[in-house]
Amino acid sequence: MCHIKRSFSFQKLLSINVSNPFRPTANHSISNGLGRHYNCSSRSLSSKMAPTRKWWQTATIYELYPSSFADSNGDGVGDIPGIISRIPYLASIGINAVWLAACNKSSGVDMGYDVSDYRDIDSQYGTVNDMEKLIAELGKHHISLIMDMVVNHTSSEHAWFKESRSSTTNPKRNWYIWRKGITMRSPDGQLKRYPPNNWESIFKGSAWEYDERTDEYYLRMFAKQQPDLNWDCEELREAVFREMRFWLDKGVAGFRMDVINMISKPESLPDAPVSNDKSAVQKADDLVCNGPRVHEYIQKMRREVFDRYPDSVSIGEVICTGQVDRIRQYVEPDRRELDMVYTYDLFGLDCGPHGKFTRRPWVLSELKSNVTKWQLELFENAWQTIWLESHDSGRSVTRFGDGTQENREKVAKMLAMLTSTLQGTLFIYQGQEIGMANLSPEIPISEYPDVETQNTWNEMLRSRAESAGISEPEVDMSDALKEAHLKARDHARAPLPWTSEPPHSGFSTATGKTWSPMNTDSHVCNIAAQQQDPNSVLNFWRKRLQIRKKYPEALVYGSFEPVSSTMNDEPIFAYWRKPLPGVEKARGQENDGNRDVLVLLNLTANDGVEFELPISCEGKRERYFVLDSTAGMTEGLKVRESGLVSSMEKVKLEAYQGVVLGF
Ligand code: GLC
Ligand code: CA
């Protein structure tokens, strides 16, 4: 999903920062080179210090994609017994919770995000008993299980929908969104039936599906087999809450709530404004997201479900929303809605106006300011997530790196250093811990199984052919191909390479193909090899998670302060993380503990990038030393035997090098 609002710019960041009531109190400021100043003293003691700290704040949550993790029975599809057999591996990474992507019984159109029975497990993954066993076995390693809960829509195979579609008078008719079509004269003078409004499905085409039996249309914002539930119906809401409690009663620690900001649609279902005058259907993001009653419904869910299970966690997926004020409404603790949400704001940076397979050129300052925006704006009285990959994204090493094999490990480690030094709850997506890259370009798009990829691709092909008056094979799709190689969801869904051995790199013993193409690079990227290599990406991640756990006051709860001289298009991104006032701070190389740290990241493949260390935020000249680095010492520190370097001296960073400094 990539129809992201970009209501944000670097310029705006600066002005937000100046007027932000939570900004640090001024006692020292540095010019950012653009005529504005960042204040960079410590923030006042925030509610983060309040006694409401929760286990999930310091937790690292591992998103596990069941189809592609481990296949125990050789059918080419991952399954729950496969996961159970690999729990020691999960524990060894140092994670605290697994978010298991959709695994309920499903009609399999959108990889489980079309649920046909919330109380059952899809038979390709196992049974409810297997899930119970998984919860228990993970528990032995102190790992919680978070399930995916997909309740904006069900599958058209769900018993609720079957009843609903059976007649206009069925008691469950109102559980879905049904409307009569509009009959109008078409341009050729014929009377024709049209959908109730002009909304476009996120998976392309009209968002309405005609159902002959009752001569009405149902709304489906995703595939036609994914009818949207009608949350305005109280009976339906109660039914959903019961399904959620079913799993909490079995011991799941909480839910990741799929597209939860879509559950309330405006009652009159108005047409969306025309954004593409060549199309009969129009993007309806602003109407279907963050609708009129969404907060009322989530608050109700909180009271009826999560509040009854102390310590449970709720994580919302919020799409098409880059506005901080909107996001705050979901996560400010007093509003009693969700514990945290994740947005796609950062992932819109490289998406063009016509969706994810179109390009938007972007510059480094946008990436830096996007990260900074959320770090600053959700710091006070809110909680946030940190993530660079999920089952809906491309792989971060490919998307944010230079795509070369030479730099791949460096990029993976630098991104690990970035995410593990940000404020919030850290998410890792399966395979990210070994620096998996996107599928290699020789695998044709026709072999990508994702319904979104296929529909988006076919729709682009069709509309390009139509507007150019040529046949589909004549259409030039090279630009779209490039974007699909970066952003298709299929990249994240490739099975995990446990070894380099044929036929399927230890993922499966299937004699035929795996359900989704394996990547062709398991000889250079697999778990077994990385287990043995002390300098592997995997072992780097392990270390990062240990450090994060050891110094939560600085790395999880501490303040984030960008070094303003790096908020530009230059390679270095530098920021401070500092324990809040009141926390005892360690000083000096010999001392252990939470301390102010300066993170320096070279976001580019340029070698030998020079950077003048800033004087400390207190305005003091300090002597820095290296606490952690993705690749040995930096030039500048290397030359000094003591490993110390003074502020205002220069250090040199290698391509994609990351360093954490302290004093
Ligand atoms: C969410 C899921 C995605 C799915 C969509 C529809 O974005 O993460 O995989 O296709 O919702 O349920
Ligand atoms: Ca299997």
XYZ file of C-alpha atoms and ligand atoms in Angstrom:
676
model
C 0.000 0.000 0.000
C 1.543 3.197 -0.999
C -1.035 5.916 -1.357
C 0.628 7.851 1.349
C -0.089 11.429 2.206
C 3.008 13.527 2.194
C 1.786 16.564 3.988
C 5.235 17.012 5.376
C 8.399 18.675 4.231
C 11.726 19.482 5.700
C 10.774 23.174 5.834
C 7.659 22.257 7.722
C 9.639 20.192 10.179
C 11.585 23.250 11.117
C 8.509 25.315 11.739
C 6.782 22.522 13.662
C 9.815 22.257 15.804
C 9.809 25.931 16.606
C 6.194 26.036 17.654
C 6.001 22.591 19.228
C 4.958 22.955 22.850
C 7.048 19.896 23.700
C 10.215 21.163 22.143
C 13.239 21.349 24.387
C 13.592 24.477 26.468
C 16.163 26.769 24.970
C 19.576 26.921 26.463
C 21.688 26.079 23.500
C 21.031 26.200 19.796
C 22.890 25.350 16.637
C 22.309 26.815 13.221
C 20.967 24.284 10.755
C 22.426 26.159 7.860
C 18.985 27.103 6.599
C 18.520 30.140 8.744
C 16.620 28.343 11.504
C 17.881 27.034 14.787
C 17.300 23.778 16.544
C 17.200 23.899 20.271
C 18.907 20.955 21.731
C 18.820 20.870 25.461
C 17.125 18.004 27.228
C 13.375 17.922 27.314
C 11.517 18.393 30.494
C 10.582 15.260 32.385
C 7.820 13.737 30.343
C 5.052 11.284 30.968
C 7.509 8.628 29.778
C 8.735 8.761 33.348
C 5.254 8.160 34.688
C 4.707 4.780 36.334
C 2.873 3.491 33.283
C 5.766 1.745 31.644
C 4.790 -1.410 29.839
C 6.587 -4.577 28.822
C 6.011 -3.882 25.138
C 7.905 -0.599 25.213
C 11.309 -2.169 25.664
C 10.314 -5.277 23.727
C 11.602 -6.125 20.287
C 8.777 -7.575 18.217
C 9.594 -9.975 15.392
C 7.087 -10.168 12.595
C 6.888 -13.760 11.438
C 5.318 -14.591 8.079
C 3.999 -18.134 8.528
C 4.022 -19.171 4.871
C 7.709 -18.415 4.524
C 9.341 -19.200 7.850
C 9.795 -22.995 8.008
C 7.955 -25.831 6.270
C 7.719 -28.971 8.422
C 5.871 -31.301 6.049
C 7.422 -30.641 2.660
C 4.387 -29.117 0.959
C 6.313 -25.949 0.100
C 4.412 -23.757 2.573
C 5.647 -22.768 6.020
C 3.558 -23.936 8.985
C 3.163 -23.771 12.750
C 5.048 -27.019 13.551
C 7.869 -25.501 11.469
C 7.806 -22.381 13.654
C 7.774 -24.468 16.834
C 10.856 -26.363 15.688
C 12.713 -23.082 15.256
C 11.843 -21.394 18.545
C 15.429 -21.725 19.845
C 16.543 -19.634 16.863
C 13.927 -16.967 17.612
C 14.997 -16.891 21.243
C 18.636 -16.579 20.251
C 17.983 -13.314 18.394
C 16.869 -11.697 21.627
C 13.305 -10.837 20.651
C 10.493 -10.594 23.197
C 7.412 -11.124 21.086
C 6.413 -12.664 17.804
C 3.752 -10.957 15.726
C 2.422 -13.789 13.623
C 1.070 -12.441 10.330
C -2.442 -13.544 9.365
C -2.934 -17.260 9.891
C -6.679 -17.724 10.448
C -8.678 -19.908 8.140
C -8.824 -18.064 4.865
C -9.817 -18.332 1.236
C -6.208 -17.563 0.356
C -6.784 -14.644 -1.988
C -4.726 -12.146 0.032
C -2.438 -14.450 2.011
C -4.711 -14.842 5.005
C -5.922 -11.232 5.060
C -9.250 -12.619 3.873
C -10.410 -14.503 6.943
C -13.162 -17.088 6.599
C -13.159 -18.167 10.257
C -11.598 -16.134 13.057
C -11.702 -19.064 15.467
C -9.868 -21.444 13.225
C -6.346 -21.703 11.829
C -5.773 -22.190 8.148
C -5.179 -25.887 7.577
C -1.992 -25.248 5.599
C -0.469 -23.851 8.817
C -1.951 -26.325 11.300
C -4.737 -26.377 13.853
C -5.956 -24.439 16.855
C -4.106 -27.047 18.925
C -0.889 -26.183 17.127
C -1.465 -22.527 17.980
C -1.987 -23.392 21.627
C 1.230 -25.337 21.555
C 3.039 -22.452 19.865
C 1.856 -20.026 22.561
C 3.014 -22.416 25.281
C 6.386 -23.190 23.710
C 7.181 -19.544 23.006
C 6.178 -18.811 26.581
C 8.887 -21.155 27.851
C 11.367 -18.798 26.205
C 9.573 -15.691 27.538
C 8.370 -14.779 24.071
C 4.808 -13.504 23.749
C 2.608 -14.166 20.758
C 0.761 -11.310 19.060
C -1.810 -12.292 16.447
C -2.918 -10.408 13.391
C -6.564 -9.395 13.575
C -8.135 -8.508 10.235
C -11.510 -6.960 10.970
C -12.045 -4.223 8.424
C -13.209 -6.994 6.136
C -13.670 -10.762 6.037
C -13.387 -13.252 3.241
C -16.439 -13.651 1.012
C -16.270 -17.275 2.205
C -16.911 -16.288 5.831
C -20.209 -17.646 7.174
C -21.225 -14.083 8.119
C -20.935 -12.932 4.538
C -22.643 -15.997 3.135
C -25.617 -15.204 5.347
C -25.449 -11.511 4.601
C -25.518 -11.963 0.855
C -28.335 -14.535 0.980
C -31.183 -11.981 1.060
C -31.862 -8.315 1.787
C -33.816 -9.357 4.863
C -31.224 -11.650 6.373
C -30.426 -10.599 9.967
C -26.753 -10.232 8.998
C -27.470 -8.158 5.889
C -26.379 -5.057 7.754
C -23.066 -6.625 8.873
C -21.605 -5.627 5.500
C -22.005 -2.502 3.385
C -24.669 -3.058 0.744
C -26.076 -0.441 -1.627
C -28.225 -0.297 -4.721
C -26.464 0.612 -7.955
C -27.238 3.703 -9.984
C -28.967 3.277 -13.334
C -27.957 5.893 -15.892
C -27.743 6.324 -19.605
C -24.233 5.447 -20.785
C -22.484 7.592 -23.457
C -23.890 5.266 -26.170
C -27.449 5.937 -25.020
C -28.077 2.586 -23.286
C -29.435 2.340 -19.768
C -26.647 0.909 -17.658
C -26.075 -0.026 -14.059
C -23.208 1.737 -12.248
C -21.718 1.202 -8.772
C -23.090 3.348 -5.914
C -20.092 5.702 -6.010
C -16.762 6.267 -7.750
C -14.432 4.783 -5.122
C -11.397 2.885 -6.301
C -10.334 -0.285 -4.536
C -6.850 -0.218 -3.006
C -6.262 -3.355 -5.066
C -7.545 -1.545 -8.193
C -10.823 -1.421 -10.048
C -14.115 -0.281 -8.518
C -14.460 -0.759 -4.764
C -17.967 -2.144 -5.361
C -18.893 -5.646 -6.398
C -22.269 -6.404 -7.911
C -24.132 -9.359 -6.417
C -26.813 -10.715 -8.705
C -28.761 -12.581 -6.062
C -30.097 -9.431 -4.422
C -29.305 -6.969 -7.211
C -27.100 -4.873 -4.922
C -23.445 -4.006 -4.616
C -21.195 -4.677 -1.614
C -18.202 -2.550 -0.704
C -14.750 -4.126 -0.823
C -11.823 -1.801 -0.445
C -9.369 -4.632 -1.224
C -9.961 -7.707 -3.436
C -13.481 -8.640 -4.466
C -13.267 -11.629 -2.111
C -12.704 -9.215 0.832
C -16.060 -7.547 1.614
C -15.822 -4.669 4.130
C -17.591 -5.176 7.434
C -20.124 -2.584 8.531
C -18.834 -1.310 11.868
C -21.839 1.000 12.186
C -23.790 -2.130 13.120
C -23.515 -2.700 16.850
C -24.249 -6.400 16.617
C -21.334 -6.825 14.233
C -19.001 -4.934 16.558
C -19.971 -7.182 19.461
C -19.373 -10.246 17.304
C -15.885 -9.027 16.362
C -15.037 -8.370 20.011
C -16.054 -11.936 20.859
C -13.697 -13.306 18.198
C -10.883 -11.238 19.659
C -11.533 -12.432 23.204
C -11.501 -16.029 21.946
C -7.777 -15.703 21.231
C -6.911 -13.590 24.265
C -8.492 -16.320 26.376
C -6.036 -18.720 24.769
C -3.129 -16.628 25.935
C -2.171 -14.420 23.006
C -0.576 -11.220 24.241
C -2.483 -8.922 21.937
C -3.180 -8.045 18.352
C -1.816 -6.193 15.407
C -4.986 -4.657 14.025
C -5.012 -4.723 10.230
C -5.933 -1.397 8.504
C -7.747 -0.373 11.656
C -8.133 3.249 10.558
C -10.491 2.113 7.793
C -13.308 0.683 9.906
C -15.578 3.728 9.771
C -16.875 5.010 6.454
C -18.935 8.198 6.031
C -22.586 7.161 6.161
C -23.586 8.861 2.921
C -20.676 7.251 1.027
C -20.025 10.387 -1.054
C -18.076 10.315 -4.313
C -14.340 10.894 -3.984
C -12.951 14.016 -5.643
C -11.580 13.405 -9.133
C -7.810 13.038 -8.933
C -7.392 11.140 -12.189
C -9.638 12.441 -14.957
C -8.755 9.501 -17.183
C -10.302 7.041 -14.779
C -13.881 6.152 -13.886
C -12.799 5.299 -10.351
C -11.030 7.602 -7.908
C -8.819 7.199 -4.867
C -11.010 7.390 -1.781
C -8.288 7.293 0.869
C -9.439 10.478 2.564
C -12.972 9.159 2.882
C -12.336 5.569 3.935
C -9.444 6.289 6.296
C -9.901 7.926 9.711
C -13.668 8.074 9.167
C -16.231 9.823 11.368
C -16.680 7.123 14.031
C -13.309 5.378 13.944
C -12.223 6.624 17.369
C -15.547 5.764 18.964
C -15.221 2.178 17.688
C -11.617 1.785 18.763
C -12.402 3.151 22.226
C -15.193 0.657 22.494
C -12.838 -2.125 21.416
C -10.422 -1.006 24.074
C -13.053 -1.211 26.799
C -14.678 -4.415 25.591
C -11.533 -6.308 24.734
C -8.055 -5.047 25.658
C -8.957 -3.569 29.043
C -10.227 -6.945 30.161
C -6.755 -8.438 29.631
C -4.241 -6.445 31.640
C -0.877 -6.260 29.919
C -2.320 -7.049 26.514
C -1.009 -4.951 23.660
C -2.762 -3.323 20.718
C -0.847 -2.284 17.634
C -2.744 -0.553 14.862
C -1.893 -0.477 11.203
C -2.799 3.023 10.044
C -2.601 3.616 6.315
C -2.637 6.769 4.178
C -2.053 9.019 7.167
C 1.040 11.154 7.505
C -0.463 13.825 9.735
C 0.880 13.806 13.255
C -2.325 15.205 14.806
C -4.343 12.396 13.317
C -1.932 9.758 14.580
C -1.864 11.232 18.069
C -5.590 10.661 18.320
C -5.028 6.912 18.137
C -2.184 6.680 20.620
C -2.432 9.342 23.321
C -2.870 7.183 26.427
C -5.696 9.286 27.873
C -7.813 8.612 24.818
C -7.770 4.883 25.634
C -7.460 3.703 22.065
C -4.369 1.848 20.807
C -0.991 1.333 22.463
C 0.897 2.175 19.287
C 0.373 2.342 15.563
C 2.554 2.104 12.540
C 2.186 4.274 9.478
C 3.620 4.202 5.983
C 4.743 7.804 6.008
C 8.383 6.987 5.374
C 7.457 4.506 2.665
C 5.652 7.136 0.635
C 8.926 8.936 -0.011
C 9.663 7.026 -3.186
C 6.088 6.447 -4.410
C 4.782 8.520 -7.301
C 1.286 10.021 -7.569
C -0.084 6.931 -9.307
C 0.843 4.428 -6.659
C 3.706 2.273 -5.584
C 4.867 1.198 -9.033
C 5.420 4.802 -10.050
C 8.440 6.782 -8.975
C 8.932 9.834 -6.882
C 12.541 10.979 -6.742
C 13.548 11.754 -3.187
C 16.518 13.227 -1.390
C 18.263 12.322 1.840
C 16.958 15.299 3.799
C 13.451 13.910 3.326
C 14.393 10.602 4.877
C 16.129 12.301 7.777
C 13.307 14.720 8.402
C 10.723 11.970 8.186
C 12.472 9.936 10.873
C 12.990 13.083 12.925
C 9.390 14.169 12.548
C 7.992 11.038 14.203
C 10.738 10.850 16.802
C 9.987 14.379 17.963
C 6.268 14.519 17.499
C 5.318 11.245 19.143
C 7.766 11.645 21.977
C 5.571 13.376 24.475
C 2.442 11.641 25.753
C 2.397 9.082 22.958
C 4.225 5.937 21.957
C 5.559 4.903 18.580
C 6.807 1.978 16.548
C 10.107 1.713 14.700
C 10.111 -0.395 11.574
C 11.679 -0.571 8.148
C 10.184 -3.807 6.842
C 6.996 -5.827 6.997
C 5.211 -8.358 4.815
C 3.883 -5.359 2.865
C 7.192 -3.769 1.915
C 10.307 -4.416 -0.101
C 13.496 -5.332 1.747
C 15.177 -2.367 3.409
C 18.712 -3.191 2.232
C 17.512 -2.933 -1.357
C 15.215 0.015 -0.884
C 17.504 2.190 1.206
C 20.881 0.849 0.053
C 22.659 0.983 -3.272
C 21.617 -2.525 -4.316
C 25.179 -3.839 -4.619
C 26.295 -7.130 -3.132
C 29.464 -5.420 -1.960
C 27.627 -3.024 0.329
C 24.734 -5.198 1.318
C 26.003 -6.201 4.766
C 27.142 -2.681 5.500
C 23.722 -1.299 4.634
C 21.975 -3.959 6.725
C 24.137 -3.161 9.758
C 23.803 0.590 9.339
C 20.006 0.256 9.180
C 20.107 -2.023 12.229
C 22.044 0.670 14.040
C 19.544 3.307 12.946
C 16.439 1.449 14.079
C 17.934 0.078 17.281
C 18.894 3.581 18.409
C 15.472 5.183 17.939
C 12.786 5.854 20.513
C 9.780 3.502 20.548
C 9.001 -0.193 20.196
C 11.329 -1.866 17.731
C 9.975 -4.216 15.064
C 12.064 -6.596 12.958
C 10.599 -8.437 10.034
C 11.647 -12.047 9.412
C 14.805 -12.129 7.271
C 15.738 -8.544 8.101
C 17.985 -9.959 10.826
C 20.166 -11.562 8.139
C 19.935 -8.668 5.673
C 17.787 -10.441 3.100
C 17.545 -8.521 -0.161
C 14.753 -8.240 -2.711
C 14.103 -11.048 -5.176
C 16.663 -11.067 -7.913
C 15.497 -9.360 -11.130
C 15.722 -12.535 -13.189
C 12.571 -13.802 -11.448
C 9.757 -12.534 -13.691
C 6.877 -10.477 -12.257
C 4.475 -13.137 -13.544
C 5.868 -15.425 -10.817
C 5.130 -12.935 -8.029
C 2.129 -14.400 -6.191
C 0.781 -11.246 -4.520
C -2.719 -10.171 -5.554
C -1.793 -6.507 -5.097
C 1.250 -6.845 -7.351
C -0.719 -8.626 -10.047
C -3.736 -6.305 -9.962
C -1.622 -3.142 -9.866
C 0.615 -4.336 -12.683
C -2.283 -5.454 -14.883
C -4.206 -2.261 -14.305
C -1.187 -0.135 -15.267
C -0.694 -2.221 -18.373
C -4.345 -1.980 -19.355
C -4.657 1.757 -18.837
C -1.361 2.542 -20.600
C -2.401 0.449 -23.592
C -5.817 2.092 -23.660
C -4.567 5.662 -23.480
C -1.824 5.080 -26.086
C -4.163 3.094 -28.356
C -1.709 0.189 -28.556
C -1.829 -3.456 -27.575
C -0.632 -4.536 -24.117
C 2.543 -6.303 -25.318
C 3.604 -3.023 -26.950
C 3.442 -1.022 -23.709
C 6.749 0.114 -22.215
C 6.643 -1.001 -18.576
C 10.346 -0.617 -17.815
C 9.778 2.195 -15.290
C 7.114 0.183 -13.458
C 9.355 -2.881 -13.485
C 12.078 -0.950 -11.720
C 9.656 0.120 -8.988
C 8.200 -3.382 -8.654
C 11.750 -4.644 -8.168
C 12.000 -2.269 -5.236
C 8.558 -2.234 -3.662
C 6.447 -5.295 -4.513
C 5.313 -7.110 -1.384
C 6.570 -10.378 -2.837
C 10.159 -9.505 -1.895
C 9.398 -9.720 1.797
C 7.405 -12.897 1.305
C 10.181 -15.039 -0.187
C 10.901 -18.058 2.016
C 13.647 -17.774 4.619
C 16.981 -19.379 3.630
C 18.107 -21.468 6.600
C 21.062 -22.939 4.719
C 22.464 -22.785 1.199
C 21.445 -26.346 0.415
C 19.204 -27.403 -2.431
C 16.394 -27.853 -3.087
C 15.035 -24.962 -1.011
C 17.807 -23.699 1.257
C 16.598 -25.605 4.305
C 13.164 -23.931 4.201
C 11.375 -26.953 2.776
C 12.023 -30.454 1.506
C 9.348 -30.110 -1.188
C 10.172 -31.863 -4.433
C 8.325 -29.221 -6.431
C 8.323 -25.451 -6.037
C 7.821 -23.496 -2.853
C 4.609 -21.442 -2.667
C 6.499 -18.242 -3.514
C 9.826 -18.017 -5.320
C 12.910 -18.467 -3.140
C 15.554 -15.876 -3.726
C 18.512 -17.046 -5.789
C 21.169 -15.720 -3.403
C 21.028 -18.153 -0.481
C 24.681 -19.062 -1.137
C 25.606 -15.559 0.097
C 22.800 -14.994 2.583
C 21.577 -17.755 4.849
C 21.076 -18.282 8.551
C 23.496 -21.193 9.031
C 26.440 -19.256 7.623
C 25.595 -16.164 9.637
C 25.288 -18.139 12.867
C 28.958 -19.066 12.560
C 30.332 -15.715 11.485
C 30.893 -13.387 14.455
C 30.767 -10.393 12.103
C 27.519 -11.374 10.390
C 24.466 -9.165 10.161
C 22.665 -11.658 12.398
C 25.252 -11.397 15.154
C 25.287 -7.638 14.785
C 21.529 -7.558 15.352
C 21.898 -9.786 18.403
C 24.374 -7.379 19.855
C 22.182 -4.387 19.037
C 19.208 -5.943 20.828
C 21.299 -6.729 23.883
C 22.559 -3.170 24.038
C 19.081 -1.763 23.599
C 17.869 -3.909 26.442
C 20.778 -2.943 28.635
C 20.383 0.817 28.167
C 16.657 1.426 27.766
C 16.752 4.831 29.459
C 18.888 6.184 26.646
C 17.907 4.017 23.703
C 14.228 3.278 24.263
C 12.877 6.063 26.463
C 15.437 8.787 25.989
C 15.039 11.990 24.027
C 15.952 12.245 20.358
C 17.722 15.328 19.146
C 18.928 15.653 15.578
C 22.275 17.308 14.982
C 20.940 20.159 12.916
C 24.016 20.526 10.738
C 23.241 17.052 9.320
C 19.599 17.757 8.423
C 20.413 18.217 4.755
C 21.159 16.107 1.692
C 24.684 15.258 2.824
C 25.580 11.626 3.663
C 25.699 11.870 7.451
C 22.662 11.665 9.700
C 23.588 12.393 13.313
C 21.421 12.516 16.408
C 21.634 12.419 20.147
C 19.829 9.990 22.372
C 19.769 11.064 25.987
C 18.283 9.610 29.133
C 15.600 11.867 30.548
C 16.449 14.169 33.427
C 16.362 12.288 36.676
C 18.065 9.193 35.290
C 21.540 8.617 36.612
C 23.998 8.870 33.750
C 27.258 7.052 33.224
C 30.312 9.009 32.072
C 33.705 7.866 30.848
C 34.896 4.834 29.010
C 35.167 2.576 32.035
C 31.674 3.160 33.331
C 28.700 1.110 32.391
C 25.183 2.501 32.178
C 22.767 4.743 30.375
C 24.457 7.821 29.011
C 24.091 10.507 26.363
C 25.072 9.023 23.047
C 25.695 10.497 19.651
C 24.738 8.303 16.692
C 26.512 8.955 13.383
C 25.282 7.214 10.256
C 26.655 7.453 6.759
C 23.538 6.872 4.652
C 25.477 6.617 1.401
C 28.011 4.449 -0.439
C 30.538 7.308 -0.310
C 33.726 6.306 1.438
C 35.736 8.572 3.698
C 32.949 11.011 4.468
C 34.267 13.631 6.857
C 32.250 14.847 9.761
C 33.113 17.415 12.352
C 31.916 16.236 15.724
C 29.565 18.687 17.366
C 30.218 20.151 20.758
C 27.898 18.498 23.222
C 24.328 19.601 23.555
C 25.208 21.313 26.806
C 27.604 23.397 24.775
C 30.641 21.720 26.348
C 33.742 20.578 24.545
C 33.833 16.858 25.115
C 36.130 13.941 24.380
C 34.229 11.229 22.601
C 34.982 7.538 22.420
C 33.420 4.807 20.279
C 30.781 2.698 22.028
C 29.787 0.702 18.988
C 30.485 0.684 15.283
C 29.247 -1.238 12.259
C 32.828 -1.527 10.984
C 35.826 -1.095 13.244
C 36.974 2.308 14.411
C 36.420 5.433 12.379
C 39.363 7.279 10.879
C 40.182 9.975 13.347
C 39.675 7.728 16.316
C 41.955 5.079 14.892
C 44.965 7.357 14.850
C 44.744 8.066 18.541
C 45.838 5.303 20.799
C 43.397 6.352 23.459
C 40.531 6.067 20.984
C 39.418 9.500 22.069
C 38.640 12.445 19.888
C 37.593 15.953 20.858
C 34.469 17.663 19.764
C 34.986 19.885 16.743
C 37.552 17.464 15.378
C 36.878 15.536 12.216
C 36.152 11.827 11.898
C 35.898 9.898 8.661
C 33.208 7.329 7.993
C 33.331 4.520 5.462
C 30.457 3.696 3.086
C 27.313 3.003 5.141
C 29.259 3.073 8.390
C 27.398 3.700 11.599
C 29.005 4.671 14.894
C 27.683 5.295 18.371
C 29.816 7.665 20.419
C 29.708 8.511 24.073
C 31.719 10.612 26.447
C -2.996 -4.824 5.448
C -2.147 -6.064 5.377
C -1.991 -6.442 3.946
C -3.350 -6.742 3.376
C -4.325 -5.584 3.594
C -5.736 -6.004 3.416
O -2.370 -3.744 4.867
O -0.939 -5.851 6.029
O -1.121 -7.513 3.783
O -3.257 -7.013 2.019
O -4.245 -5.051 4.892
O -6.123 -6.808 4.505
Ca 4.008 -27.021 5.277
